[in-house]
Short mmCIF file of C-alpha atoms in Angstrom, two decimals:
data_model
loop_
_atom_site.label_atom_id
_atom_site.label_comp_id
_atom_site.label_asym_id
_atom_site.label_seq_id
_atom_site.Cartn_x
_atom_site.Cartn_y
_atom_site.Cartn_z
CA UNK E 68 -8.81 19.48 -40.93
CA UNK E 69 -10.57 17.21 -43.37
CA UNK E 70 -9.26 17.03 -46.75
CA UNK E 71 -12.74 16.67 -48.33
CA UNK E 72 -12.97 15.38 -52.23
CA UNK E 73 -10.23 15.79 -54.06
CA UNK E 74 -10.14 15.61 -57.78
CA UNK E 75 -6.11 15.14 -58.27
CA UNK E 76 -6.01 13.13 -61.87
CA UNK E 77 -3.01 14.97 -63.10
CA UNK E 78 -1.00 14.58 -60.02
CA UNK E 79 -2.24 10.70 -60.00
CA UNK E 80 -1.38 10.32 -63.69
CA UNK E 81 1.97 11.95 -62.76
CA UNK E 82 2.87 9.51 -60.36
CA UNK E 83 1.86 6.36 -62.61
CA UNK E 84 4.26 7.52 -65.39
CA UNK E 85 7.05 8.32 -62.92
CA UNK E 86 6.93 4.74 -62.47
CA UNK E 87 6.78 3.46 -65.79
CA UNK E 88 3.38 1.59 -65.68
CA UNK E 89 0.62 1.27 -67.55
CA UNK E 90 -3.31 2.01 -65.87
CA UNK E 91 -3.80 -1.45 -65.78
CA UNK E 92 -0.37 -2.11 -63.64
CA UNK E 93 -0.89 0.95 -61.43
CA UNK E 94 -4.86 0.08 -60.87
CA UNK E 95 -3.39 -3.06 -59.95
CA UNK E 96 -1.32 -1.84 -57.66
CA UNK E 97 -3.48 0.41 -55.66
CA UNK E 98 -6.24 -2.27 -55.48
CA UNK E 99 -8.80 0.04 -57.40
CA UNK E 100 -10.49 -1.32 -61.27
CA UNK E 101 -8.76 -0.34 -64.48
CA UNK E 102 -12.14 1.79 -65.38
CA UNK E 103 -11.84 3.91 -61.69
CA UNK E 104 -8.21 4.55 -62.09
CA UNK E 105 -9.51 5.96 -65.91
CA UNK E 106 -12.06 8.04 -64.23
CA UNK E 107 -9.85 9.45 -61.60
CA UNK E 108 -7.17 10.49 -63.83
CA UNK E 109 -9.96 12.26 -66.12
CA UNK E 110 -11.13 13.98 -62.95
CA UNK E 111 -14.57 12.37 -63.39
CA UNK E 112 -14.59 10.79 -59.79
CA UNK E 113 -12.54 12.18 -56.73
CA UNK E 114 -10.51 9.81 -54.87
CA UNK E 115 -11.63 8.07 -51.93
CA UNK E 116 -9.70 7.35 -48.50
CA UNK E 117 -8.70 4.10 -49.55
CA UNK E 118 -6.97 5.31 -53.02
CA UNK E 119 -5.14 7.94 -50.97
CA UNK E 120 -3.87 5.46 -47.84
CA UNK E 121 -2.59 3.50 -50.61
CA UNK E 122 -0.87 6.13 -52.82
CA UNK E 123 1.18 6.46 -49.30
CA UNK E 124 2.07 4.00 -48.15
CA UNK E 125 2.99 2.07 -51.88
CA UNK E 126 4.32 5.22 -53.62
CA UNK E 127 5.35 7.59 -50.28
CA UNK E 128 3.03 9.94 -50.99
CA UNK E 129 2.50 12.55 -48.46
CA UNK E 130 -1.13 13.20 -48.14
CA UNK E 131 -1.47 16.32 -47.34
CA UNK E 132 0.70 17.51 -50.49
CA UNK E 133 -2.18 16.29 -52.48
CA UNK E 134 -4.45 19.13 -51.24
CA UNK E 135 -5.43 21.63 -53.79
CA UNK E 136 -3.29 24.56 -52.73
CA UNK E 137 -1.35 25.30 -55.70
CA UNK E 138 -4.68 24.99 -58.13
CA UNK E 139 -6.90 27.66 -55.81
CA UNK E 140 -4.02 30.29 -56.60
CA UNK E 141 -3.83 29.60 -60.16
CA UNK E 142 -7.50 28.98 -60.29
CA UNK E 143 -7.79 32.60 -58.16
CA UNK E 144 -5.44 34.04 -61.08
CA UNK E 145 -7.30 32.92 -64.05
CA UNK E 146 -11.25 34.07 -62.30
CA UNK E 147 -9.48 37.22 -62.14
CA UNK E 148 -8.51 37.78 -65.52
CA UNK E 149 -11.85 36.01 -66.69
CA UNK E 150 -13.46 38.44 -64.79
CA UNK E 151 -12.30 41.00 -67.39
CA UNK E 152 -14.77 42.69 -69.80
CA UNK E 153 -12.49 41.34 -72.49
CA UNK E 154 -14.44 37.93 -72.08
CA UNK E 155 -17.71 39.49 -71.19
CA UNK E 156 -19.93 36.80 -73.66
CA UNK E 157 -18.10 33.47 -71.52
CA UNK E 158 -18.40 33.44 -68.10
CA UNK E 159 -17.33 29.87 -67.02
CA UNK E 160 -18.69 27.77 -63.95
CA UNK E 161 -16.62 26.77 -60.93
CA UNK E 162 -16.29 23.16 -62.44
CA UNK E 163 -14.94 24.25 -65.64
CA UNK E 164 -12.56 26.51 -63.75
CA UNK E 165 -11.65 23.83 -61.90
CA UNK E 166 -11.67 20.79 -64.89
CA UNK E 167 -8.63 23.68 -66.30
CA UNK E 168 -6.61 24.10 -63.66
CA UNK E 169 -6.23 20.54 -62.97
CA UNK E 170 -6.13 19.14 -66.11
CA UNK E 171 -4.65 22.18 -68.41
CA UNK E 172 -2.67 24.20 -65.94
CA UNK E 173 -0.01 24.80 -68.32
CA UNK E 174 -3.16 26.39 -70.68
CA UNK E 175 -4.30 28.49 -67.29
CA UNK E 176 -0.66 29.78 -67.27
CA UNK E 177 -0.33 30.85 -70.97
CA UNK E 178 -3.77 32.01 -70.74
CA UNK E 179 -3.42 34.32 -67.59
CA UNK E 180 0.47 35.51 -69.28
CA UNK E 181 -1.67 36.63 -72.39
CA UNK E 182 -4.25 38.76 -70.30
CA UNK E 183 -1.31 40.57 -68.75
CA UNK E 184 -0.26 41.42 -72.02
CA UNK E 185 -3.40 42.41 -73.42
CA UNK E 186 -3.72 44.68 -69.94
CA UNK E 187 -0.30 46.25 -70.50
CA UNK E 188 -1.28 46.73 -74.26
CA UNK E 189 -4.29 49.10 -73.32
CA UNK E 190 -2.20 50.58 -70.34
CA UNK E 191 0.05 51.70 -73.04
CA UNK E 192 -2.40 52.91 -75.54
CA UNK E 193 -4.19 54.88 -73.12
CA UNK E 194 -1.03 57.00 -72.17
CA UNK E 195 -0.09 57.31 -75.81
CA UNK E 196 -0.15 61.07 -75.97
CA UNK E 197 3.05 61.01 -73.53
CA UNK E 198 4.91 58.49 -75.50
CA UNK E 199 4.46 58.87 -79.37
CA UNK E 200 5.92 56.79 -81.51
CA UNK E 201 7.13 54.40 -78.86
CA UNK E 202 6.37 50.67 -79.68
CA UNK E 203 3.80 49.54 -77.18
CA UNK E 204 5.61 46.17 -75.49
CA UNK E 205 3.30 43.30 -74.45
CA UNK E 206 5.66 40.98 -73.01
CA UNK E 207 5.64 39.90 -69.32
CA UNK E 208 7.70 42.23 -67.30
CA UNK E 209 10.61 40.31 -65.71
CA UNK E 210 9.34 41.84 -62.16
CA UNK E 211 5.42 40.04 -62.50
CA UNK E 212 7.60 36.77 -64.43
CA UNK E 213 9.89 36.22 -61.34
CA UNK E 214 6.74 37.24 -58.77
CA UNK E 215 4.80 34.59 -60.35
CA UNK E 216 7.44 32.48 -60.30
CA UNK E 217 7.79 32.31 -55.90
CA UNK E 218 3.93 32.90 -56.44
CA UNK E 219 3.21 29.49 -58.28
CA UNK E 220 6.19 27.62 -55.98
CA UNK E 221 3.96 28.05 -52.56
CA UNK E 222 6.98 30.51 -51.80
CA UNK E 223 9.17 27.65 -50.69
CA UNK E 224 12.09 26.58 -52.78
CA UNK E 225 13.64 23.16 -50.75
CA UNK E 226 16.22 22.76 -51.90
CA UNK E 227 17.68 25.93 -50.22
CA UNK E 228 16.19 25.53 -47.17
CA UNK E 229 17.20 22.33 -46.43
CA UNK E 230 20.67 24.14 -47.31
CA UNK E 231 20.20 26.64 -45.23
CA UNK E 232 18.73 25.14 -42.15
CA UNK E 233 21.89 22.37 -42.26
CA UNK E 234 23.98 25.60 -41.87
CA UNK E 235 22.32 27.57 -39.47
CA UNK E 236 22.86 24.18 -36.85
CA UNK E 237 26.22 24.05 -37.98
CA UNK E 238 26.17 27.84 -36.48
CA UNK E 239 24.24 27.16 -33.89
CA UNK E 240 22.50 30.36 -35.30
CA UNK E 241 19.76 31.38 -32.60
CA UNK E 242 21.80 30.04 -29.96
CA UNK E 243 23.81 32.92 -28.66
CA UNK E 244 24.52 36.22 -30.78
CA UNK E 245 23.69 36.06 -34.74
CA UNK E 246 26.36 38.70 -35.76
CA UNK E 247 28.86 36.87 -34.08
CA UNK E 248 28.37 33.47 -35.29
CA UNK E 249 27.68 35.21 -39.51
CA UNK E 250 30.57 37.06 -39.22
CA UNK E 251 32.69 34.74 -38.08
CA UNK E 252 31.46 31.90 -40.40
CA UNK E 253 31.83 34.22 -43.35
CA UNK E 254 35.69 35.08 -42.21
CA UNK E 255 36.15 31.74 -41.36
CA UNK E 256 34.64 29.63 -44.48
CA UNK E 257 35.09 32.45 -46.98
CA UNK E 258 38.10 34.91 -45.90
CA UNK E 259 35.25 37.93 -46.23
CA UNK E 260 35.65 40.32 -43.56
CA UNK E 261 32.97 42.22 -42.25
CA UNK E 262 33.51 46.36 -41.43
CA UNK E 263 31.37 49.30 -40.43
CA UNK E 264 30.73 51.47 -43.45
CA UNK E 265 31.98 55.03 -43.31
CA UNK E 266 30.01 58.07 -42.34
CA UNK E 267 27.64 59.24 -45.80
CA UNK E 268 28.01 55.83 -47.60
CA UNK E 269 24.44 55.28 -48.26
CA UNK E 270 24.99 51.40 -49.51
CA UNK E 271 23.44 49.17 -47.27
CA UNK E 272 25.59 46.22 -47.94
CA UNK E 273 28.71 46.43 -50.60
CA UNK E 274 31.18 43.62 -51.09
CA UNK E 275 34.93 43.87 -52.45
CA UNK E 276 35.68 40.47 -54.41
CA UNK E 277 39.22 41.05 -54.57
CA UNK E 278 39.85 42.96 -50.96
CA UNK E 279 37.14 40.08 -49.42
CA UNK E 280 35.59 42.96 -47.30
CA UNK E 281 32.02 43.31 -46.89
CA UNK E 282 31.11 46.58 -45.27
CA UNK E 283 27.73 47.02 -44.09
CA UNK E 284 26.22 50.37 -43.07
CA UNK E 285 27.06 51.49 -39.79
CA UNK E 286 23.35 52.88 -39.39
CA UNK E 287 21.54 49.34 -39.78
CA UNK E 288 19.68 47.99 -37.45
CA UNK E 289 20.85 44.72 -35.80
CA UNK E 290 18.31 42.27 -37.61
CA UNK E 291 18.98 44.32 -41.13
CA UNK E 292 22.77 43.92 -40.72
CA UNK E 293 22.67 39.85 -40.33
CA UNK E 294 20.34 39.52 -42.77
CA UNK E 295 22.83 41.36 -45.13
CA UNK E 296 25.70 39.42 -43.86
CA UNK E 297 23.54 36.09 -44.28
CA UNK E 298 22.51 37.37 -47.88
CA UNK E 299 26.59 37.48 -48.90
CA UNK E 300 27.05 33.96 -47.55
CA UNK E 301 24.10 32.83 -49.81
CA UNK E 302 26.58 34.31 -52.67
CA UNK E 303 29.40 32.42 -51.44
CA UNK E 304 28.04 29.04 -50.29
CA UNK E 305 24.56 28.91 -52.12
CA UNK E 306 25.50 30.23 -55.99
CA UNK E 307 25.40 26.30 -57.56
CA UNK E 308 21.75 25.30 -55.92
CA UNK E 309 20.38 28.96 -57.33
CA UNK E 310 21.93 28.64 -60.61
CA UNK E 311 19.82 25.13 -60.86
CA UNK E 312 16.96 26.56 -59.55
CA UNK E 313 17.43 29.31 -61.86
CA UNK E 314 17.73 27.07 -64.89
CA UNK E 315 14.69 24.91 -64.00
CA UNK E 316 12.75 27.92 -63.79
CA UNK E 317 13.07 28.86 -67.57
CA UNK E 318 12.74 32.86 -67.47
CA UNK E 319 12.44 34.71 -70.81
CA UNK E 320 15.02 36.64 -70.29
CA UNK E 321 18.46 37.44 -68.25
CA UNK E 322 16.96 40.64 -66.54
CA UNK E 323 14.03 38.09 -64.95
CA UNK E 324 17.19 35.54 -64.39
CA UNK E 325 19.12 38.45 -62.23
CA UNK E 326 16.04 39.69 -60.30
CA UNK E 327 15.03 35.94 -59.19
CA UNK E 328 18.58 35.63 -58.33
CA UNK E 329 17.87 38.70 -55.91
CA UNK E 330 14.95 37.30 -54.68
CA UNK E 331 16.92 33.39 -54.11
CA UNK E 332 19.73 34.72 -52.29
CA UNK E 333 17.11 36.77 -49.91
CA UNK E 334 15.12 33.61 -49.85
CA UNK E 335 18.42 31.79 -48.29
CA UNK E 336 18.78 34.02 -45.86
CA UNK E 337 15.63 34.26 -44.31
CA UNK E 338 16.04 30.47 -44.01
CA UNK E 339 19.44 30.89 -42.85
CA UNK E 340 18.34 33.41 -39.65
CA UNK E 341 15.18 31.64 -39.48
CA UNK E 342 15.69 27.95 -40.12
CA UNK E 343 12.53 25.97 -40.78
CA UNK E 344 12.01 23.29 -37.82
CA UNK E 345 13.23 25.48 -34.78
CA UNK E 346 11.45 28.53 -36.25
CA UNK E 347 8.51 26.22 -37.26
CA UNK E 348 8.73 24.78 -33.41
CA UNK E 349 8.81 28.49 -31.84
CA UNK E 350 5.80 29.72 -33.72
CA UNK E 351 4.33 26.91 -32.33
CA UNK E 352 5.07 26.92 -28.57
CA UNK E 353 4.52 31.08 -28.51
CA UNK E 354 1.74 30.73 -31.06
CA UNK E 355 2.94 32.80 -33.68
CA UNK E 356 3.45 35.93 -31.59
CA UNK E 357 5.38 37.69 -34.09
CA UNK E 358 7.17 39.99 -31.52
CA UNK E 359 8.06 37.26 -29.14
CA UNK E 360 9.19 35.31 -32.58
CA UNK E 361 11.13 38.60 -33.42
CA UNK E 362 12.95 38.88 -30.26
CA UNK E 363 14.24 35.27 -29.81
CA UNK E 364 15.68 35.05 -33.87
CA UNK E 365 16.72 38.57 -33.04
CA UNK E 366 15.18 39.46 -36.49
CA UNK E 367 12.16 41.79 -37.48
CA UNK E 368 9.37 41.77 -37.42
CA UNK E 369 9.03 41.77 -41.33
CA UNK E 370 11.26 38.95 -41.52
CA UNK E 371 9.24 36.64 -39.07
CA UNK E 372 6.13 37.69 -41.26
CA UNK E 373 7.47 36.48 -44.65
CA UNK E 374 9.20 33.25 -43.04
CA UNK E 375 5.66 32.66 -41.55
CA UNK E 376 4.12 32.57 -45.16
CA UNK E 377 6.79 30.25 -46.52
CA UNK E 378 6.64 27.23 -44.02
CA UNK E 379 5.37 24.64 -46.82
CA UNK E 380 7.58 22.37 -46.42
CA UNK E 381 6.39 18.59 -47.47
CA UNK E 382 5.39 16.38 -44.61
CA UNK E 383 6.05 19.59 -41.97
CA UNK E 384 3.63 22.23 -42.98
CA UNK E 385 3.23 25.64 -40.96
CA UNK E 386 -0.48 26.75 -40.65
CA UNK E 387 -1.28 28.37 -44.01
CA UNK E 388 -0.58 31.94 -43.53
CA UNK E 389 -1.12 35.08 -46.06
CA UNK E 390 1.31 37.94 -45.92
CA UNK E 391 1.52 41.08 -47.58
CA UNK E 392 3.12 44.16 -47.23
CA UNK E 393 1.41 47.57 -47.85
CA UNK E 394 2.83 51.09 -48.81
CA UNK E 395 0.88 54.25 -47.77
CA UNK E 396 -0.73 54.20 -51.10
CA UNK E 397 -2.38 50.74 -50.80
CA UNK E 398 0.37 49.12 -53.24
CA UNK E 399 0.88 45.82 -52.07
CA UNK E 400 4.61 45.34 -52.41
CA UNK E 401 5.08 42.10 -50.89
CA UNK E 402 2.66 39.34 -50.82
CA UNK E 403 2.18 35.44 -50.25
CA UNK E 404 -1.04 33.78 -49.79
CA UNK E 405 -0.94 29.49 -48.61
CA UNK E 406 -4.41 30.28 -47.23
CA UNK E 407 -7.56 30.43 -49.62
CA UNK E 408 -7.52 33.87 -49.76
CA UNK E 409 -5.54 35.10 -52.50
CA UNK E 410 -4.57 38.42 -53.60
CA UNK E 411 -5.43 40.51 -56.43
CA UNK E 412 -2.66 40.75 -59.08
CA UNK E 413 -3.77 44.29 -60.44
CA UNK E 414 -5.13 46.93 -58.02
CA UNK E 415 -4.76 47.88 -54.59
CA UNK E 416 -6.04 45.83 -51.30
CA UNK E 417 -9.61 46.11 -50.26
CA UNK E 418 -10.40 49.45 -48.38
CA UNK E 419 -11.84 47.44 -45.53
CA UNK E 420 -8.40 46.08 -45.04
CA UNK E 421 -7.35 46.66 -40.96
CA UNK E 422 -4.00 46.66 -42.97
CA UNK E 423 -4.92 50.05 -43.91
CA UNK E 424 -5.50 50.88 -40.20
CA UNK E 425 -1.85 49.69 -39.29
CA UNK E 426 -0.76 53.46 -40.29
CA UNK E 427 -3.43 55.26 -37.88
CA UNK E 428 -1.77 53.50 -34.55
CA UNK E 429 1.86 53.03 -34.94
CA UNK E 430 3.53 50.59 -32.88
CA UNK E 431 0.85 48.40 -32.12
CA UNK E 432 -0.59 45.22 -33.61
CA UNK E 433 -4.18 45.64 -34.52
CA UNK E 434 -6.98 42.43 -34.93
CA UNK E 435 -9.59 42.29 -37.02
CA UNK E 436 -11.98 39.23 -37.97
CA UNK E 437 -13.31 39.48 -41.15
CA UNK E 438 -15.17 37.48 -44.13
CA UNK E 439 -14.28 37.27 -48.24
CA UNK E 440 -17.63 37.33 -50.24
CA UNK E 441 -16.75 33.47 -50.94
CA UNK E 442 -17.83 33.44 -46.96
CA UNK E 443 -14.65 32.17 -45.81
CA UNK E 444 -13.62 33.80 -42.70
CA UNK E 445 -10.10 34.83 -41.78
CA UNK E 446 -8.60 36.26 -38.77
CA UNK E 447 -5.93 39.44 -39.77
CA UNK E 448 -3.38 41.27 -37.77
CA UNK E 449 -1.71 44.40 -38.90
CA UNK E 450 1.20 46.26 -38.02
CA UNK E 451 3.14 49.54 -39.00
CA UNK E 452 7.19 49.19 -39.48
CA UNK E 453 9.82 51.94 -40.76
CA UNK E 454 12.34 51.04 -43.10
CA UNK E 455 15.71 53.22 -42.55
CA UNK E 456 17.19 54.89 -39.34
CA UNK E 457 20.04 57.12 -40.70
CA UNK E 458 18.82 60.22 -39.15
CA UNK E 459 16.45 63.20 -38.71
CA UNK E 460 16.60 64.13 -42.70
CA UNK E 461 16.48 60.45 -44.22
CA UNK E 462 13.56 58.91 -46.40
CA UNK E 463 12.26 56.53 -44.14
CA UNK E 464 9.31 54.50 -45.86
CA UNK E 465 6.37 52.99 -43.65
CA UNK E 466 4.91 50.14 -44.40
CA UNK E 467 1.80 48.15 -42.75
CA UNK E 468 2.64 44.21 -42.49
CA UNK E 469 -0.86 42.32 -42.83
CA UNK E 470 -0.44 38.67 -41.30
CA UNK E 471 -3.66 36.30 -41.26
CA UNK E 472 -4.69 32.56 -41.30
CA UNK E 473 -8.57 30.88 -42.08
CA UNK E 474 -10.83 30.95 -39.11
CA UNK E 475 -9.93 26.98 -38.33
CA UNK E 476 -6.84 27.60 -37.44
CA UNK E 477 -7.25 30.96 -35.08
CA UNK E 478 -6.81 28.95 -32.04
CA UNK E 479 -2.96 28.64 -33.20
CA UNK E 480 -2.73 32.37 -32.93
CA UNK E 481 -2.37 34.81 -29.24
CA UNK E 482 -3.91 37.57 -31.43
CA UNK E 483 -7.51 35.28 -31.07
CA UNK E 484 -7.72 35.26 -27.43
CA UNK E 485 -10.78 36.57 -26.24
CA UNK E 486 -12.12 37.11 -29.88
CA UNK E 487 -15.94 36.26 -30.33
CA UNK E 488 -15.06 33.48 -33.53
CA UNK E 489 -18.73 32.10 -33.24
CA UNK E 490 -20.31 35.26 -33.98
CA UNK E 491 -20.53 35.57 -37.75
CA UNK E 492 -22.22 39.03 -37.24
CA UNK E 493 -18.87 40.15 -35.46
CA UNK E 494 -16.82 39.60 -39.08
CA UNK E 495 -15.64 42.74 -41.13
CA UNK E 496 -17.10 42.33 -44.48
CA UNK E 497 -13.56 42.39 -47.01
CA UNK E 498 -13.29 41.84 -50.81
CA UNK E 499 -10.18 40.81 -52.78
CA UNK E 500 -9.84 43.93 -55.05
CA UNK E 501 -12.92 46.52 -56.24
CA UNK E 502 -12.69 45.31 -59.62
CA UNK E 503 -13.83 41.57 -58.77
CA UNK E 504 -15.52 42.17 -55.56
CA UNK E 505 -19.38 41.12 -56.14
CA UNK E 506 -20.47 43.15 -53.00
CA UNK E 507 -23.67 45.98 -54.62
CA UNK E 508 -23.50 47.50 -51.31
CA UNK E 509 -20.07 48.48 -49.87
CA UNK E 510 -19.79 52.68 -49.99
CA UNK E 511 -15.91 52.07 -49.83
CA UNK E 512 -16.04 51.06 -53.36
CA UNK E 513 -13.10 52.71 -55.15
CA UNK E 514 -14.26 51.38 -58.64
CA UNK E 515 -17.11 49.55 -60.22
CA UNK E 516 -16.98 45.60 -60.67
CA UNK E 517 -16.19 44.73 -63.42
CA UNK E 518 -18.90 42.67 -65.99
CA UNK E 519 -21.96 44.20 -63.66
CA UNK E 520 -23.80 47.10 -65.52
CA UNK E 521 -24.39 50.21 -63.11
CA UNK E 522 -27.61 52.05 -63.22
CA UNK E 523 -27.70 55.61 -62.31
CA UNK E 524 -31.34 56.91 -61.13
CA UNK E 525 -31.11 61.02 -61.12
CA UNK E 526 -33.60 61.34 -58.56
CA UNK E 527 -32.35 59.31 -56.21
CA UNK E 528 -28.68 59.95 -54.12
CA UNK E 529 -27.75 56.96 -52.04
CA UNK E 530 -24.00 56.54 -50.09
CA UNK E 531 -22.90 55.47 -54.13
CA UNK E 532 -23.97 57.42 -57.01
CA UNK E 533 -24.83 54.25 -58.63
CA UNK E 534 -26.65 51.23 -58.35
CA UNK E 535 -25.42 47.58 -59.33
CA UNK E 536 -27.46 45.80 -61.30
#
């Protein structure tokens, strides 16, 4: 896949002062004039072929970690909170956009953290009746700091999984029988025995420091029980690389601290079940059949999902995936995005969605093609899981697992066989979110776009009792 121009100055900048020198050194050293290497870093000229081949092979840069991945999600983040009426007098070109996120992107991050705030502000305000003299709070919430912070990462911490992956070959984890070779390890390494939790005990996983028993609950499935087993040994063996990770992260406060925490030890176990070249190497050779991927990690289907999304590893990247998971009431709960399509940080998931569909036919995988209004296409699958299996009366919560990749890269996929990818007519329409989708004629709207005026013409009743203008 071609690269195209790129317009990297900050990351080129970045690597000249990692190395102490000067533009006139570094142009000298990548073979370009002192006035190009000016205009580069200023983001005034993109750099050629010959810039890049030389950044790699003098400096070991990895080419294709100079792509522009990180600044389309923070450049999606800040259109969307742009596109609020807030700023309705400034409504900035792609280029400036762009000239921000490169240059500025710690400004794109303070600005975007100050929109949430505003939007909490008025979500406050509006429900003031109920709460009366409460103090309206506009700080981040430590759940939308610590989701931004695996959001703004590409999902992939290294550290860890290089961690993890050395362990799971030390295991010789997808090899023979996962529970075995966890359990035994975690006995083994960590004196932490593993037993069956007793009948009612509705804990999932629960660990005794001072007995070193972890029970897990007798009900879980197979692929829920190792992951829980895999989670303790990231408590054990994992706790110093987290606690740097942790610190380098810089969270406002200890209740963000303790839910990234969470969200590192799940991370390590994920890479632990699923370790990054074999899994990487499967998804290849069964082209990314999740079920097929499911049944040789013995894990779920949820859990080959998410690990799709997070192969970004430098110099061995996965084909960029999205991921999200969906609730009944269109909350996305989960969600990842290395492809161009990102999603919306406030609303629910377009209506168009086939993830919606997932809930209709349970227990199959359902295709859809389908274009953004950017007119990128994508190719989506959808699915409908059950969390839970203790028994006729238990809460058991269904979600729909929505799994996609760009058009480019459908041939890497079973779900595109026999697909008709040259037919553009064949492609679902889809938006990002009904408050920034530009589409005037999609009768699935939930809610108007924002910054478009409706018109509303009494004599006249189309599909939507408006028009936009």
């Amino acid at each position: 896949m071609a690269i195209g121009k790129l317009f990297i100055g900050r990351k080129v900048r970045d690597i000249r002062q990692a190395n102490g020198a000067t533009q006139a050194q570094f142009a000298d050293m990548v073979g370009i004039s002192t006035s190009y290497l000016n205009q580069i870093e200023n983001n005034q000229r993109p750099v050629s072929a010959s810039v890049l081949l030389s950044l790699a092979e003098k400096f070991g840069i990895d080419i294709t970690e100079l792509s522009s991945g990180q600044n389309d999600r923070l450049m999606s983040a800040l259109t969307e909170a742009l596109s609020d009426p807030l700023f309705e007098t400034y409504s900035p070109s792609l280029q400036e956009l762009k000239l921000v996120t490169q240059n500025a992107p710690g400004f794109a991050h303070a600005l975007i953290a100050a929109h949430q705030a505003y939007r909490r502000g008025n979500e406050q305000l509006a429900s003031l009746d109920d709460r009366l003299g409460a103090a309206p709070s506009q700080e981040v919430t430590p759940y939308d700091e610590v989701r931004d912070f695996f959001h703004f990462v590409d999902n992939y911490i290294h550290d860890l999984d290089l961690a993890a992956e050395q362990l799971a070959t030390e295991l010789k984890l997808g090899e023979g029988e996962n529970y075995a070779a966890l359990s035994g390890h975690l006995e083994a390494r960590h004196g932490v025995r593993v037993v069956r939790s007793e009948a009612g005990d509705e804990a999932i996983r629960r660990f005794d420091p001072v007995g070193r028993i972890l029970t897990v609950s007798r009900y879980a499935s197979a692929p829920t029980r190792d992951f829980q087993i895999a989670i303790q040994i990231a408590q054990l063996a994992a706790a110093t690389k987290i606690d740097q990770v942790l610190k380098q992260a810089n969270f406002r406060s200890e209740e963000a601290v303790e839910i990234c925490r969470m969200g590192l030890y799940n991370y390590f176990a994920g890479a632990l079940i699923l370790p990054y070249r074999s899994f990487l190497t499967a998804a290849r050779d069964l082209r990314h059949d999740i079920e097929l991927l499911a049944a040789r990690f013995e894990a779920s289907l949820e859990q080959v999902c998410h690990r799709l999304s997070t192969l970004q590893r430098p110099g061995l990247k996965g084909v960029p995936i999205f991921f999200a998971r969906i609730d009944r009431a269109g909350n996305i709960t989960k969600r990842h995005s290395a492809a161009r399509l990102q999603f919306a940080r406030f609303g629910a998931a377009c209506p168009l969605w086939n993830a919606h569909q997932a809930f209709e036919m349970p227990g199959r995988i359902i295709r859809q093609t389908a274009e953004t209004p950017d007119g990128v296409r994508y190719l989506c699958i959808a699915t409908q899981v059950s969390k839970g299996s203790a028994g006729f009366r238990a809460a058991n919560p269904r979600y729909a697992l929505a799994l996609g990749c760009e058009i480019s890269y459908a041939g890497a996929f079973v779900y595109a066989d026999d697909l008709d990818l040259s037919n553009r007519g064949a492609f679902d329409p889809i938006g990002i979110s009904c408050r920034i989708c530009e589409r005037v004629k999609c009768t699935s709207r939930a809610v108007p776009p924002l910054k478009r005026k409706l018109v509303v013409d009494h004599r006249v009743r189309n599909p939507m009792p408006y028009e936009i203008e």
